[in-house]
CSV table of C-alpha atoms and ligand atoms in Angstrom, one decimal:
chain,number,residue,atom,x,y,z
L,15,MET,CA,170.7,118.3,167.2
L,16,PRO,CA,174.0,117.0,168.5
L,17,THR,CA,174.0,113.4,169.7
L,18,THR,CA,175.9,112.2,172.7
L,19,THR,CA,177.1,108.6,172.6
L,20,ALA,CA,178.0,106.6,175.7
L,21,ARG,CA,181.7,107.0,174.7
L,22,ASP,CA,181.4,110.8,174.5
L,23,ARG,CA,179.7,111.3,177.8
L,24,PRO,CA,182.1,112.7,180.5
L,25,ARG,CA,183.0,109.9,182.9
L,26,HIS,CA,184.9,111.1,185.8
L,27,LEU,CA,185.8,109.7,189.2
L,28,LEU,CA,185.6,112.7,191.6
L,29,ASP,CA,184.5,111.1,194.9
L,30,LEU,CA,183.0,107.9,196.3
L,31,ALA,CA,180.0,109.5,197.8
L,32,ALA,CA,178.1,109.2,194.5
L,33,LEU,CA,179.2,105.7,193.7
L,34,PRO,CA,176.7,103.0,194.4
L,35,ALA,CA,177.9,99.9,196.2
L,36,ALA,CA,177.5,97.7,193.1
L,37,ARG,CA,179.8,100.0,191.1
L,38,ILE,CA,182.4,99.9,193.9
L,39,ASP,CA,182.1,96.2,194.0
L,40,ALA,CA,182.6,95.9,190.3
L,41,LEU,CA,185.7,98.0,190.4
L,42,LEU,CA,187.1,96.0,193.3
L,43,CYS,CA,186.4,92.7,191.5
L,44,ARG,CA,188.3,93.9,188.5
L,45,ALA,CA,191.1,95.3,190.6
L,46,GLN,CA,191.4,91.9,192.3
L,47,GLN,CA,191.9,90.3,188.9
L,48,PHE,CA,194.7,92.8,188.2
L,49,ALA,CA,196.2,92.2,191.6
L,50,GLU,CA,196.3,88.5,190.7
L,51,GLY,CA,198.1,89.2,187.5
L,52,ALA,CA,195.5,89.8,184.8
L,53,GLN,CA,196.8,91.7,181.9
L,54,ALA,CA,195.1,94.2,179.6
L,55,PRO,CA,198.0,95.7,177.6
L,56,ALA,CA,195.9,97.2,174.9
L,57,ALA,CA,192.9,98.5,176.9
L,58,LEU,CA,194.2,102.1,176.6
L,59,ALA,CA,196.2,101.7,173.4
L,60,GLY,CA,196.7,105.2,171.8
L,61,VAL,CA,195.1,107.0,174.8
L,62,ALA,CA,197.1,109.9,176.3
L,63,VAL,CA,196.9,110.1,180.1
L,64,CYS,CA,198.4,113.0,182.1
L,65,THR,CA,199.2,113.0,185.7
L,66,LEU,CA,198.5,116.6,186.6
L,67,PHE,CA,199.6,117.1,190.2
L,68,PHE,CA,199.7,120.5,191.8
L,69,GLU,CA,200.7,118.9,195.1
L,70,PRO,CA,203.5,116.4,196.0
L,71,SER,CA,202.9,112.7,195.8
L,72,THR,CA,204.9,109.4,195.6
L,73,ARG,CA,202.3,106.6,195.7
L,74,THR,CA,199.4,108.0,193.9
L,75,ARG,CA,201.2,109.6,191.0
L,76,LEU,CA,203.6,106.8,190.3
L,77,SER,CA,201.0,104.0,190.7
L,78,PHE,CA,198.7,105.9,188.3
L,79,GLN,CA,201.5,106.2,185.8
L,80,LEU,CA,202.4,102.5,186.2
L,81,ALA,CA,198.7,101.5,185.9
L,82,ALA,CA,198.2,103.6,182.7
L,83,GLN,CA,201.4,102.2,181.2
L,84,ARG,CA,200.3,98.6,181.9
L,85,LEU,CA,197.1,99.4,180.0
L,86,GLY,CA,199.1,100.6,177.0
L,87,ALA,CA,198.5,104.3,177.4
L,88,HIS,CA,200.8,107.2,176.5
L,89,VAL,CA,201.6,108.7,179.9
L,90,LEU,CA,202.5,112.3,180.4
L,91,ASN,CA,203.8,113.7,183.6
L,92,PHE,CA,203.0,117.4,184.4
L,93,ASP,CA,205.7,118.8,186.6
L,94,ALA,CA,204.3,121.9,188.4
L,95,SER,CA,207.8,123.1,189.4
L,96,THR,CA,208.9,123.5,185.8
L,97,ALA,CA,205.6,124.2,184.0
L,98,SER,CA,204.2,127.5,182.8
L,99,THR,CA,202.0,127.7,185.9
L,100,THR,CA,205.2,129.2,187.5
L,101,LYS,CA,204.7,132.0,184.9
L,102,GLY,CA,201.2,132.6,186.1
L,103,GLU,CA,199.2,130.3,183.8
L,104,THR,CA,196.0,129.3,185.5
L,105,ASP,CA,195.1,125.7,186.3
L,106,LEU,CA,192.2,125.9,183.9
L,107,ASP,CA,194.3,127.1,181.0
L,108,THR,CA,196.8,124.4,181.8
L,109,PHE,CA,194.0,121.8,181.6
L,110,ARG,CA,192.6,123.2,178.4
L,111,THR,CA,196.1,123.3,176.8
L,112,LEU,CA,196.7,119.6,177.6
L,113,GLN,CA,193.2,118.8,176.4
L,114,ALA,CA,193.9,120.6,173.1
L,115,MET,CA,197.0,118.3,172.7
L,116,GLY,CA,194.7,115.3,172.8
L,117,VAL,CA,195.0,114.2,176.4
L,118,ARG,CA,191.9,112.1,177.2
L,119,GLY,CA,192.6,111.1,180.8
L,120,PHE,CA,193.6,113.5,183.5
L,121,VAL,CA,194.7,112.3,186.9
L,122,VAL,CA,194.6,115.5,189.1
L,123,ARG,CA,195.7,116.3,192.6
L,124,HIS,CA,195.1,119.7,194.0
L,125,LYS,CA,195.4,121.4,197.4
L,126,ALA,CA,192.0,123.2,197.1
L,127,ASP,CA,188.7,121.4,197.8
L,128,GLY,CA,186.7,121.2,194.7
L,129,ALA,CA,189.5,122.2,192.3
L,130,VAL,CA,189.4,118.8,190.5
L,131,ALA,CA,185.7,119.0,190.0
L,132,ALA,CA,186.1,122.5,188.6
L,133,LEU,CA,188.5,121.1,186.0
L,134,ALA,CA,186.1,118.2,185.3
L,135,ALA,CA,183.4,120.7,184.5
L,136,ALA,CA,185.6,122.0,181.7
L,137,ALA,CA,186.2,118.6,180.2
L,138,GLN,CA,185.3,117.9,176.6
L,139,PRO,CA,183.2,114.9,175.7
L,140,GLY,CA,185.2,111.7,175.9
L,141,VAL,CA,187.7,113.2,178.4
L,142,ALA,CA,187.8,111.6,181.9
L,143,VAL,CA,189.0,113.4,185.0
L,144,LEU,CA,190.2,111.3,188.0
L,145,ASN,CA,190.5,112.9,191.4
L,146,ALA,CA,193.9,111.9,192.9
L,147,GLY,CA,193.2,113.9,196.0
L,148,ASP,CA,191.7,117.4,196.5
L,149,GLY,CA,192.1,119.4,199.6
L,150,ARG,CA,190.6,117.6,202.6
L,151,SER,CA,187.6,116.4,200.5
L,152,HIS,CA,188.2,113.3,198.5
L,153,HIS,CA,190.8,110.7,197.6
L,154,PRO,CA,188.6,108.1,195.9
L,155,THR,CA,191.2,105.7,194.6
L,156,GLN,CA,192.8,105.6,198.1
L,157,GLY,CA,189.4,104.7,199.4
L,158,LEU,CA,189.0,101.9,196.8
L,159,LEU,CA,192.5,100.4,197.4
L,160,ASP,CA,191.8,100.4,201.2
L,161,MET,CA,188.6,98.5,200.6
L,162,LEU,CA,190.4,96.0,198.4
L,163,THR,CA,193.0,95.5,201.1
L,164,LEU,CA,190.3,95.0,203.7
L,165,ARG,CA,188.5,92.5,201.5
L,166,GLN,CA,191.6,90.5,200.8
L,167,ALA,CA,192.3,90.2,204.5
L,168,LYS,CA,188.7,89.8,205.9
L,169,GLY,CA,186.5,88.7,203.0
L,170,GLU,CA,183.7,90.5,201.1
L,171,ASP,CA,181.1,90.6,203.8
L,172,PHE,CA,181.8,93.7,205.8
L,173,SER,CA,178.7,93.5,207.9
L,174,ARG,CA,180.5,91.8,210.9
L,175,LEU,CA,183.6,94.0,210.6
L,176,LYS,CA,184.7,96.5,213.2
L,177,VAL,CA,187.0,99.1,211.8
L,178,VAL,CA,188.6,102.0,213.6
L,179,ILE,CA,190.1,105.1,211.9
L,180,VAL,CA,192.6,106.9,214.0
L,181,GLY,CA,194.1,110.4,213.9
L,182,ASP,CA,193.5,113.6,212.0
L,183,VAL,CA,190.2,112.8,210.4
L,184,LYS,CA,189.3,116.5,210.2
L,185,HIS,CA,191.9,117.3,207.6
L,186,SER,CA,192.0,113.9,205.9
L,187,ARG,CA,190.6,113.3,202.4
L,188,VAL,CA,191.6,109.7,202.9
L,189,ALA,CA,189.4,109.3,205.9
L,190,ARG,CA,186.4,110.9,204.1
L,191,SER,CA,186.8,108.5,201.1
L,192,ASP,CA,187.2,105.5,203.4
L,193,LEU,CA,184.1,106.5,205.4
L,194,HIS,CA,182.1,106.7,202.2
L,195,ALA,CA,183.3,103.3,201.0
L,196,LEU,CA,182.9,101.6,204.4
L,197,ARG,CA,179.3,102.8,204.6
L,198,ALA,CA,178.5,101.8,201.0
L,199,LEU,CA,179.9,98.3,201.6
L,200,GLY,CA,177.9,97.9,204.8
L,201,CYS,CA,180.7,97.9,207.4
L,202,GLY,CA,179.2,96.6,210.7
L,203,GLU,CA,180.9,99.1,213.0
L,204,ILE,CA,182.9,102.2,212.2
L,205,ARG,CA,184.8,103.8,215.0
L,206,VAL,CA,186.7,107.0,214.8
L,207,CYS,CA,189.4,108.0,217.3
L,208,GLY,CA,191.5,111.2,217.7
L,209,PRO,CA,191.9,114.4,219.7
L,210,ALA,CA,188.8,116.6,219.6
L,211,ALA,CA,190.7,119.3,217.7
L,212,LEU,CA,191.4,116.8,214.9
L,213,LEU,CA,187.9,115.4,214.5
L,214,PRO,CA,185.3,117.1,212.3
L,215,ASP,CA,182.3,118.6,213.9
L,216,ASP,CA,180.0,118.3,210.8
L,217,ASP,CA,178.2,115.3,209.5
L,218,THR,CA,181.3,113.5,208.3
L,219,LEU,CA,181.2,111.2,211.3
L,220,ALA,CA,177.5,110.4,211.1
L,221,GLY,CA,176.8,106.9,212.3
L,222,CYS,CA,180.4,106.4,213.6
L,223,ALA,CA,181.3,105.6,217.3
L,224,VAL,CA,183.5,108.5,218.2
L,225,SER,CA,186.1,108.2,220.9
L,226,HIS,CA,189.1,110.2,222.2
L,227,ASP,CA,190.7,107.2,223.9
L,228,LEU,CA,192.7,104.9,221.6
L,229,ASP,CA,192.9,102.0,224.0
L,230,THR,CA,189.2,101.8,224.2
L,231,ALA,CA,188.7,102.4,220.5
L,232,LEU,CA,191.0,99.5,219.6
L,233,ASP,CA,189.1,96.9,221.7
L,234,GLY,CA,188.2,93.9,219.4
L,235,VAL,CA,188.6,95.7,216.1
L,236,ASP,CA,189.4,93.8,212.9
L,237,ALA,CA,191.2,96.6,211.2
L,238,VAL,CA,193.0,99.7,212.3
L,239,MET,CA,193.3,102.5,209.7
L,240,MET,CA,195.9,105.0,210.9
L,241,LEU,CA,196.2,108.4,209.4
L,242,ARG,CA,199.2,110.6,208.9
L,243,LEU,CA,199.6,113.5,211.4
L,244,GLN,CA,200.0,116.5,209.2
L,245,ARG,CA,202.8,118.4,211.0
L,246,GLU,CA,201.4,121.8,210.2
L,247,ARG,CA,198.7,121.0,212.8
L,248,MET,CA,201.3,121.6,215.5
L,249,ALA,CA,202.0,125.1,214.1
L,250,GLU,CA,198.2,125.7,214.2
L,251,GLY,CA,198.2,124.7,217.9
L,252,LEU,CA,195.9,121.7,217.3
L,253,VAL,CA,198.5,119.3,218.7
L,254,ALA,CA,200.7,120.2,221.7
L,255,SER,CA,203.8,118.2,220.6
L,256,LEU,CA,204.6,115.1,218.5
L,257,ASP,CA,205.6,113.3,221.7
L,258,ASP,CA,202.2,114.1,223.3
L,259,TYR,CA,200.5,112.9,220.2
L,260,HIS,CA,202.5,109.7,220.1
L,261,ARG,CA,201.7,109.0,223.8
L,262,ALA,CA,198.0,109.4,223.3
L,263,TYR,CA,197.4,108.2,219.7
L,264,GLY,CA,200.5,106.4,218.5
L,265,LEU,CA,199.9,102.7,217.6
L,266,THR,CA,202.3,100.5,219.5
L,267,GLU,CA,202.6,96.7,219.6
L,268,ALA,CA,201.2,96.8,223.2
L,269,ARG,CA,198.2,98.8,222.1
L,270,LEU,CA,197.6,96.7,219.0
L,271,ARG,CA,197.2,93.6,221.3
L,272,ARG,CA,193.8,95.1,222.3
L,273,ALA,CA,192.5,94.5,218.7
L,274,ALA,CA,190.9,91.2,217.6
L,275,PRO,CA,193.3,88.4,216.8
L,276,GLY,CA,194.4,88.7,213.2
L,277,ALA,CA,193.5,92.4,213.0
L,278,ILE,CA,195.3,94.2,210.2
L,279,VAL,CA,196.9,97.6,210.3
L,280,MET,CA,196.7,100.0,207.4
L,281,HIS,CA,198.2,103.4,206.7
L,282,PRO,CA,197.8,105.4,203.5
L,283,GLY,CA,201.4,106.7,203.7
L,284,PRO,CA,203.6,108.6,204.0
L,285,MET,CA,204.0,107.5,207.6
L,286,ASN,CA,205.5,109.5,210.4
L,287,ARG,CA,207.3,106.7,212.1
L,288,GLY,CA,207.5,107.2,215.8
L,289,VAL,CA,204.6,109.6,215.8
L,290,GLU,CA,201.3,107.9,214.7
L,291,ILE,CA,202.9,104.4,214.3
L,292,THR,CA,205.9,102.7,215.6
L,293,ASP,CA,208.5,100.9,213.4
L,294,ALA,CA,207.5,97.6,215.1
L,295,VAL,CA,203.9,98.0,214.0
L,296,ALA,CA,204.6,99.5,210.6
L,297,ASP,CA,206.9,96.7,209.7
L,298,GLY,CA,205.2,94.0,211.8
L,299,PRO,CA,203.2,90.9,210.7
L,300,GLN,CA,199.8,92.7,211.0
L,301,SER,CA,200.8,95.6,208.8
L,302,ARG,CA,199.3,95.8,205.3
L,303,VAL,CA,200.9,99.1,204.3
L,304,LEU,CA,202.9,97.7,201.4
L,305,VAL,CA,199.9,95.5,200.3
L,306,GLN,CA,198.0,98.8,200.1
L,307,VAL,CA,200.7,100.2,197.9
L,308,ALA,CA,200.5,97.2,195.6
L,309,ASN,CA,196.7,97.3,195.5
L,310,GLY,CA,197.0,101.0,194.4
L,311,VAL,CA,198.3,99.9,191.1
L,312,ALA,CA,195.6,97.3,190.6
L,313,VAL,CA,192.8,99.6,191.6
L,314,ARG,CA,194.0,102.4,189.4
L,315,MET,CA,194.2,100.0,186.4
L,316,ALA,CA,190.6,99.0,187.1
L,317,VAL,CA,189.5,102.7,187.3
L,318,LEU,CA,191.4,103.8,184.2
L,319,GLU,CA,190.1,100.8,182.2
L,320,ALA,CA,186.5,101.6,183.3
L,321,LEU,CA,186.7,105.3,182.4
L,322,LEU,CA,188.9,105.2,179.4
L,323,GLY,CA,189.1,101.7,178.1
K,5,LIG,N1,198.5,107.9,200.0
K,5,LIG,C1,198.9,108.9,199.2
K,5,LIG,O1,198.1,109.6,198.7
K,5,LIG,O2,200.2,109.0,199.1
K,5,LIG,P1,201.0,110.0,198.2
K,5,LIG,O3,200.8,111.4,198.7
K,5,LIG,O4,202.5,109.6,198.2
K,5,LIG,O5,200.4,109.9,196.8
């Protein structure tokens, strides 16, 4: 009878919904150590990690690459524009091909919901698949880095925190992962604000205070999590114009004054400056946008170490 060791068991990070609060907390504590300069240059020595992105990315792909390099891994970058997928090779055959080469860590982004989980189901023992964003479903490391950024600014006890997520929640995997993490960590009040056409009508927003008025939604919050307006929503008729959207849901300095003193502003990037956020807010003293980027490297080191170290 074949035996399965702890090392052989598939250990993936596909979403935050299944991750208990204690596990999230442990990853955030380790990420905080990396953010403060802890080193683990041999943690992934000899391990091959591939960033397998079927969708564009700047922050996620490069911070995963940097994180894996800092842990001593061999890092391969799959470029969909020059790969044999352009000749019709399927995503699964691509995955199996890389697995046969000895890749043990796959960091995968895909436009289709569930596509990363489908590849994980084909993983051999000892291979880890990390979801770097699938469709509108999950972006777990973004959720973790956002929680780390919140903790650094507001402390570990989220029970008194008021957080508002603003914008296109309906199509946002970032928002879904943030909502899972905020609930798991016991956030006191979660507000969600956006036009009705851009808010989900399923149970995604269970327990959230939903509003279509940004001024009201900002009152007294400790953190504002802005989302990128995906421009194709205009073509779909969900948003009348970028100017209209900015007037109703753009975060300006004047609006931000409604938040609690010391409130922080977050945005996963890439930002549409002048649409969902003004330059003055994006580059202002309350912005944590670049802290989020820096935390992305630390969080991804913690996750890679936990799954492959
Ligand atoms: N936040 C985020 O996922 O950014 P990228 O698309 O640049 O990776």
